[in-house]
Short mmCIF file of C-alpha atoms and ligand atoms in Angstrom, two decimals:
data_model
loop_
_atom_site.label_atom_id
_atom_site.label_comp_id
_atom_site.label_asym_id
_atom_site.label_seq_id
_atom_site.Cartn_x
_atom_site.Cartn_y
_atom_site.Cartn_z
CA MET E 5 0.00 0.00 0.00
CA LYS E 6 1.20 3.50 -0.79
CA LEU E 7 2.27 5.90 2.01
CA LYS E 8 -0.42 8.29 0.86
CA GLU E 9 -3.15 5.70 1.45
CA ILE E 10 -1.61 4.38 4.67
CA TYR E 11 -1.80 7.76 6.38
CA ALA E 12 -5.07 8.79 4.73
CA ASN E 13 -6.86 6.21 6.88
CA LYS E 14 -7.45 8.16 10.10
CA GLU E 15 -8.97 5.33 12.14
CA ASN E 16 -5.86 4.40 14.07
CA PHE E 17 -2.29 5.59 14.15
CA LYS E 18 0.29 3.66 12.16
CA ILE E 19 3.41 1.95 13.48
CA SER E 20 6.48 1.55 11.28
CA PHE E 21 9.99 0.23 11.95
CA GLU E 22 13.31 1.33 10.50
CA VAL E 23 16.06 -1.25 10.11
CA PHE E 24 19.46 -1.18 8.46
CA PRO E 25 21.28 -3.86 6.41
CA PRO E 26 23.69 -5.61 8.80
CA LYS E 27 27.38 -5.44 7.89
CA GLU E 28 28.07 -9.06 8.81
CA THR E 29 26.19 -11.80 6.92
CA ASP E 30 25.71 -13.86 10.11
CA LYS E 31 23.57 -11.03 11.54
CA TYR E 32 20.85 -11.33 8.87
CA LYS E 33 19.02 -14.20 10.59
CA ASN E 34 19.06 -12.19 13.77
CA LEU E 35 17.48 -9.22 12.02
CA TYR E 36 14.68 -11.41 10.64
CA SER E 37 13.91 -12.81 14.08
CA GLU E 38 13.92 -9.30 15.63
CA LEU E 39 11.37 -8.28 13.00
CA GLU E 40 9.28 -11.39 13.65
CA ASN E 41 9.15 -10.23 17.31
CA LEU E 42 7.59 -6.95 16.15
CA LYS E 43 5.09 -8.42 13.69
CA LYS E 44 2.35 -8.52 16.31
CA TYR E 45 2.14 -4.72 16.14
CA ASN E 46 0.98 -5.05 12.54
CA PRO E 47 3.44 -2.47 11.18
CA ALA E 48 2.26 -0.45 8.20
CA PHE E 49 5.71 -0.97 6.70
CA ILE E 50 9.39 -1.60 7.38
CA SER E 51 11.81 1.07 6.25
CA LEU E 52 15.25 -0.01 5.11
CA THR E 53 18.14 2.45 5.27
CA TRP E 54 20.51 3.17 2.39
CA GLY E 55 24.20 3.93 2.90
CA ALA E 56 24.97 7.30 1.28
CA GLY E 57 28.55 6.32 0.62
CA GLY E 58 28.28 2.67 1.51
CA ASN E 59 27.73 -0.75 0.11
CA ASN E 60 24.05 -1.31 -0.72
CA ASN E 61 24.48 -4.59 -2.57
CA ASN E 62 22.26 -6.50 -0.18
CA SER E 63 19.30 -4.14 -0.44
CA VAL E 64 17.47 -6.04 -3.16
CA ASN E 65 17.80 -9.37 -1.33
CA LEU E 66 16.64 -7.81 1.92
CA ILE E 67 13.63 -6.24 0.22
CA LYS E 68 12.73 -9.65 -1.27
CA THR E 69 13.06 -11.34 2.13
CA PHE E 70 10.95 -8.71 3.88
CA LYS E 71 8.30 -9.12 1.20
CA ASN E 72 8.34 -12.88 1.74
CA MET E 73 7.83 -12.15 5.44
CA ASP E 74 4.67 -10.24 4.41
CA PHE E 75 5.93 -6.78 5.24
CA GLU E 76 5.31 -3.67 3.17
CA ILE E 77 8.62 -1.89 2.55
CA MET E 78 9.75 1.70 2.27
CA PRO E 79 13.36 1.55 1.06
CA HIS E 80 15.42 4.67 1.68
CA PHE E 81 17.51 6.13 -1.13
CA THR E 82 20.14 8.89 -1.06
CA CYS E 83 20.99 10.90 -4.16
CA VAL E 84 24.23 12.55 -3.09
CA SER E 85 26.90 11.50 -5.61
CA SER E 86 24.33 9.56 -7.72
CA SER E 87 23.98 10.11 -11.44
CA LYS E 88 20.54 10.40 -13.07
CA LYS E 89 21.32 7.13 -14.88
CA PHE E 90 21.96 5.32 -11.60
CA VAL E 91 18.79 6.72 -10.01
CA GLY E 92 16.78 5.69 -13.08
CA GLU E 93 18.17 2.14 -12.88
CA HIS E 94 17.40 1.99 -9.17
CA LEU E 95 13.79 3.07 -9.72
CA ALA E 96 13.43 0.36 -12.40
CA LYS E 97 14.68 -2.24 -9.88
CA LEU E 98 12.12 -1.09 -7.30
CA LYS E 99 9.39 -1.32 -9.91
CA GLU E 100 10.42 -4.89 -10.71
CA LEU E 101 10.16 -5.69 -7.01
CA ASN E 102 6.66 -4.14 -6.86
CA ILE E 103 7.76 -1.58 -4.31
CA GLU E 104 5.28 1.27 -3.85
CA ASN E 105 7.14 3.65 -1.53
CA ILE E 106 10.51 5.32 -1.13
CA LEU E 107 12.17 7.65 1.39
CA ALA E 108 13.92 10.22 -0.80
CA LEU E 109 17.03 11.70 0.81
CA ARG E 110 20.05 13.70 -0.16
CA GLY E 111 22.31 11.88 2.33
CA ASP E 112 25.31 13.27 4.17
CA LEU E 113 27.87 14.99 1.97
CA PRO E 114 31.00 12.92 1.31
CA GLU E 115 34.30 14.23 2.71
CA ASP E 116 35.68 15.06 -0.71
CA ILE E 117 32.80 16.94 -2.30
CA SER E 118 34.87 18.06 -5.29
CA LYS E 119 34.76 14.58 -6.85
CA ARG E 120 31.07 13.90 -6.44
CA CYS E 121 28.52 13.70 -9.26
CA THR E 122 26.26 16.73 -8.99
CA ASP E 123 23.22 15.50 -10.92
CA PHE E 124 21.31 15.94 -7.65
CA ASN E 125 22.30 18.55 -5.07
CA TYR E 126 19.37 18.39 -2.66
CA ALA E 127 16.59 15.97 -1.81
CA ASN E 128 13.92 18.17 -3.45
CA GLU E 129 15.59 17.49 -6.81
CA LEU E 130 15.40 13.74 -6.15
CA VAL E 131 11.72 14.01 -5.15
CA GLU E 132 11.00 15.85 -8.39
CA TYR E 133 12.84 13.21 -10.42
CA ILE E 134 11.07 10.30 -8.71
CA LYS E 135 7.70 12.00 -9.14
CA HIS E 136 8.27 12.37 -12.87
CA ASN E 137 9.78 8.95 -13.42
CA SER E 138 7.80 6.55 -11.23
CA ASP E 139 4.51 5.89 -9.43
CA LEU E 140 6.21 5.63 -6.05
CA SER E 141 4.69 7.35 -3.03
CA ILE E 142 7.41 9.52 -1.55
CA GLY E 143 8.53 10.10 2.05
CA VAL E 144 11.06 12.78 3.01
CA ALA E 145 13.07 13.70 6.11
CA GLY E 146 12.14 16.55 8.45
CA TYR E 147 14.19 18.00 11.29
CA PRO E 148 12.25 19.39 14.30
CA GLU E 149 15.39 21.23 15.52
CA GLY E 150 16.70 22.07 12.04
CA HIS E 151 19.14 20.11 9.90
CA ILE E 152 22.72 20.37 11.14
CA GLU E 153 23.87 22.28 8.01
CA ALA E 154 20.93 24.71 7.97
CA GLU E 155 21.46 28.31 9.04
CA ASN E 156 18.37 28.06 11.24
CA LEU E 157 15.11 26.15 11.59
CA GLU E 158 13.16 28.64 9.47
CA ALA E 159 15.57 28.22 6.53
CA ASP E 160 15.38 24.46 6.90
CA ILE E 161 11.57 24.55 6.87
CA LYS E 162 11.66 26.59 3.64
CA ASN E 163 13.79 23.81 2.16
CA LEU E 164 11.40 21.17 3.48
CA LYS E 165 8.63 23.02 1.68
CA ARG E 166 10.58 22.55 -1.58
CA LYS E 167 10.39 18.77 -1.04
CA VAL E 168 6.67 18.98 -0.35
CA ASN E 169 6.07 21.13 -3.44
CA ALA E 170 8.08 18.66 -5.51
CA GLY E 171 5.65 15.87 -4.58
CA ALA E 172 6.46 14.39 -1.15
CA ASP E 173 3.54 12.57 0.45
CA VAL E 174 4.74 12.14 4.06
CA ILE E 175 7.43 13.64 6.34
CA PHE E 176 9.34 11.39 8.75
CA THR E 177 11.22 13.30 11.41
CA GLN E 178 14.62 12.90 12.89
CA LEU E 179 14.50 11.60 16.45
CA PHE E 180 13.88 14.08 19.27
CA PHE E 181 13.59 13.73 23.02
CA ASP E 182 11.47 16.77 23.84
CA ASN E 183 7.90 16.54 22.53
CA ASN E 184 7.37 20.29 22.96
CA ILE E 185 10.00 20.86 20.28
CA PHE E 186 8.02 18.57 17.97
CA TYR E 187 4.71 20.33 18.72
CA LYS E 188 6.27 23.74 17.97
CA TYR E 189 7.64 22.28 14.73
CA LEU E 190 4.13 21.14 13.75
CA GLU E 191 2.85 24.68 14.37
CA LYS E 192 5.61 26.13 12.18
CA LEU E 193 4.92 23.67 9.36
CA ASP E 194 1.24 24.47 9.59
CA LYS E 195 2.03 28.18 9.20
CA GLU E 196 3.97 27.31 6.05
CA ASN E 197 0.90 25.45 4.76
CA ILE E 198 2.64 22.09 4.93
CA THR E 199 -0.36 19.83 5.25
CA ILE E 200 0.98 16.35 4.45
CA PRO E 201 1.27 13.87 7.37
CA ILE E 202 4.25 14.41 9.70
CA VAL E 203 5.32 11.23 11.46
CA PRO E 204 7.58 11.50 14.52
CA GLY E 205 10.75 9.40 14.58
CA ILE E 206 11.30 7.63 17.90
CA MET E 207 14.60 6.12 18.94
CA PRO E 208 14.54 4.04 22.12
CA ILE E 209 17.42 5.00 24.42
CA LEU E 210 19.82 2.08 24.76
CA SER E 211 23.06 3.57 26.12
CA LYS E 212 24.95 6.79 26.90
CA LYS E 213 27.29 6.06 23.98
CA GLN E 214 24.32 5.97 21.57
CA ILE E 215 23.05 9.36 22.79
CA ASP E 216 26.52 10.92 22.59
CA ARG E 217 26.85 9.68 19.02
CA MET E 218 23.43 10.95 17.95
CA THR E 219 23.92 14.38 19.47
CA SER E 220 27.33 14.70 17.82
CA LEU E 221 25.78 14.07 14.38
CA ALA E 222 22.58 16.09 14.62
CA LYS E 223 20.84 18.94 16.45
CA ILE E 224 19.03 17.09 19.24
CA THR E 225 18.20 18.73 22.57
CA ILE E 226 18.64 16.60 25.68
CA PRO E 227 15.96 17.59 28.21
CA ASN E 228 16.99 17.93 31.88
CA LYS E 229 15.19 14.74 32.92
CA LEU E 230 17.24 12.79 30.39
CA LYS E 231 20.48 14.61 31.35
CA ASN E 232 19.96 13.69 35.01
CA CYS E 233 19.28 10.06 34.15
CA ILE E 234 22.36 9.84 31.95
CA GLU E 235 24.37 11.11 34.92
CA LYS E 236 22.73 8.56 37.19
CA TYR E 237 22.57 5.48 34.94
CA GLY E 238 25.06 6.30 32.14
CA GLU E 239 27.63 3.74 33.27
CA SER E 240 25.18 0.84 33.05
CA ASN E 241 23.61 -0.10 29.69
CA SER E 242 20.97 -2.27 31.35
CA ASP E 243 19.88 0.62 33.63
CA MET E 244 19.89 3.00 30.66
CA GLN E 245 17.72 0.58 28.67
CA LYS E 246 15.27 0.26 31.55
CA PHE E 247 15.07 4.02 31.84
CA GLY E 248 14.86 4.27 28.02
CA VAL E 249 11.72 2.10 27.93
CA GLU E 250 10.02 4.27 30.54
CA PHE E 251 11.12 7.45 28.74
CA GLY E 252 10.03 6.11 25.32
CA TYR E 253 6.67 4.97 26.65
CA THR E 254 5.94 8.37 28.22
CA GLN E 255 7.06 10.13 25.03
CA CYS E 256 4.86 7.96 22.75
CA GLU E 257 1.86 8.12 25.07
CA ASP E 258 2.02 11.92 25.04
CA LEU E 259 2.35 12.00 21.23
CA ILE E 260 -0.67 9.74 20.81
CA LYS E 261 -2.71 11.91 23.21
CA ASN E 262 -1.80 14.84 21.00
CA GLY E 263 -3.22 13.19 17.90
CA ILE E 264 -0.17 12.13 15.88
CA LYS E 265 -0.74 10.03 12.75
CA GLY E 266 1.89 7.40 13.41
CA LEU E 267 5.08 6.41 15.20
CA HIS E 268 8.19 5.58 13.20
CA PHE E 269 10.67 3.62 15.34
CA TYR E 270 14.40 3.66 14.72
CA THR E 271 14.87 0.09 15.93
CA LEU E 272 18.66 -0.13 15.45
CA ASN E 273 17.82 -3.74 14.46
CA LYS E 274 16.84 -4.52 18.07
CA SER E 275 13.28 -5.34 19.08
CA LYS E 276 13.49 -5.56 22.89
CA SER E 277 13.01 -1.92 23.89
CA VAL E 278 10.57 -1.17 21.04
CA ASN E 279 8.56 -4.18 22.18
CA GLU E 280 8.59 -3.04 25.80
CA ILE E 281 7.42 0.44 24.80
CA LEU E 282 4.69 -0.76 22.44
CA LYS E 283 3.28 -3.54 24.58
CA ASN E 284 2.06 -0.90 27.02
CA ILE E 285 0.55 1.21 24.26
CA ILE E 286 -1.19 -1.24 21.93
P1 FAD D 303 17.95 17.85 2.12
O1 FAD D 303 16.49 17.93 2.31
O2 FAD D 303 18.48 18.04 0.75
O3 FAD D 303 18.61 18.93 3.11
C1 FAD D 303 20.02 18.97 3.33
C2 FAD D 303 20.43 20.36 3.77
O4 FAD D 303 20.37 21.27 2.66
C3 FAD D 303 19.53 20.99 4.84
O5 FAD D 303 20.33 21.79 5.66
C4 FAD D 303 18.55 21.85 4.05
O6 FAD D 303 18.06 22.95 4.80
C5 FAD D 303 19.41 22.31 2.86
N1 FAD D 303 18.66 22.37 1.61
C6 FAD D 303 17.73 21.50 1.16
N2 FAD D 303 17.30 21.84 -0.07
C7 FAD D 303 17.96 22.96 -0.41
C8 FAD D 303 17.97 23.78 -1.59
N3 FAD D 303 17.20 23.48 -2.65
N4 FAD D 303 18.81 24.85 -1.60
C9 FAD D 303 19.60 25.15 -0.55
N5 FAD D 303 19.64 24.39 0.58
C10 FAD D 303 18.84 23.31 0.64
N6 FAD D 303 21.03 9.01 5.68
C11 FAD D 303 21.53 7.96 4.96
O7 FAD D 303 22.66 8.04 4.50
N7 FAD D 303 20.78 6.85 4.74
C12 FAD D 303 19.52 6.70 5.22
O8 FAD D 303 18.88 5.65 4.99
C13 FAD D 303 18.96 7.78 5.99
N8 FAD D 303 17.70 7.71 6.48
C14 FAD D 303 17.16 8.79 7.14
C15 FAD D 303 15.83 8.72 7.59
C16 FAD D 303 15.26 9.81 8.25
C17 FAD D 303 13.80 9.71 8.70
C18 FAD D 303 16.03 10.97 8.52
C19 FAD D 303 15.43 12.14 9.28
C20 FAD D 303 17.35 11.05 8.08
C21 FAD D 303 17.93 9.97 7.38
N9 FAD D 303 19.24 10.02 6.90
C22 FAD D 303 19.77 8.95 6.19
C23 FAD D 303 20.10 11.19 7.16
C24 FAD D 303 20.08 12.20 5.97
O9 FAD D 303 20.57 11.59 4.81
C25 FAD D 303 20.94 13.40 6.36
O10 FAD D 303 20.35 14.10 7.41
C26 FAD D 303 21.36 14.32 5.21
O11 FAD D 303 22.41 15.17 5.66
C27 FAD D 303 20.24 15.22 4.69
O12 FAD D 303 19.37 14.54 3.90
P2 FAD D 303 17.98 15.24 3.46
O13 FAD D 303 17.29 14.34 2.53
O14 FAD D 303 17.25 15.72 4.64
O15 FAD D 303 18.57 16.49 2.64
#
C-alpha cells in the first residue's frame, strides 16, 4: 500500500519500523527474528536504510526477504553522488520488485565533495525526479530542531517546503527527546501550509554512547530529565535501557494523546526496547 493511502486512513495511528542492512552476513538471521518479534504490532511498513557512501548490494535481497515475510517496505535512497542514470536504474529495480514507496534523501555529503557527481544537489531534486519517473509514493526527512547544516530552523523549513512542493507525500522526522520541540515544529509547518502527514521518529534509548553519538551528528536537545538520568545510569547499559523504555513509553503516550498520525521507530535492528514500549501502548 502507498504511504499516501496508509496515512489517509485516520482510524488508528500507524506503526512503522526502520532497520538497516547488517554489515556481517551472520547477523541477517538475527534481524529477521527481531522483526518477527515486532510483527504482532501489525506495522504499516518496514523502512530499510541506504548507505549514502556505503555498500548497498544486499538491499534487493533484503527487500525480497521482507516481502516474503509479508511486510510492506519503504526503502530509503540517497541521491548525493548519484547520477541520473543510476537513479533511473534503481527506480526500475524497485518497480520490478513491486515496491510502492521510497524515502527520498540527499544523504550526508561525502568528505571530498569536489569529486562527487552533482546530478542531484538536494533531496527536493530527487523528489521531483522520482515524481516524474515513477509511481512511487514519496517520504522525506524533516528536522524538528533544524538540519545540522541549515542556518536556522526557518531556513530548513523553507527547504522542506521545496520537497513537499516537488511531490512528497509524508514527512518522517529525525529523532527528538522533547515533545514540545516537535509540537512547535508542527505549528511552524502548519504556518507554512505544509499539510501532508508528519510522522515523529522515535529512537529508544539504549546507552549513553548511543546518545553521545546521535547528538554529535545532529541537532538534538537533551531535556533535563534525560540529562539527570544519563548522569545517574550512564555507566550501566541495562539501567539505561530500563530508563529508556520508561522514557520512550511516556514520550509515545504523550504523542498519541496529541493526535499524531503514526510512530516511526528507529529500531537499530533490536526489538526488545521497542517491544517493551509498544506492549504498554497497543
Ligand atoms: P535535504 O532535504 O536536501 O537537506 C540537506 C540540507 O540542505 C539541509 O540543511 C537543508 O536545509 C538544505 N537544503 C535542502 N534543499 C535545499 C535547496 N534546494 N537549496 C539550498 N539548501 C537546501 N542518511 C543515509 O545516508 N541513509 C539513510 O537511509 C537515511 N535515512 C534517514 C531517515 C530519516 C527519517 C532521517 C530524518 C534522516 C535519514 N538520513 C539517512 C540522514 C540524511 O541523509 C541526512 O540528514 C542528510 O544530511 C540530509 O538529507 P535530506 O534528505 O534531509 O537532505
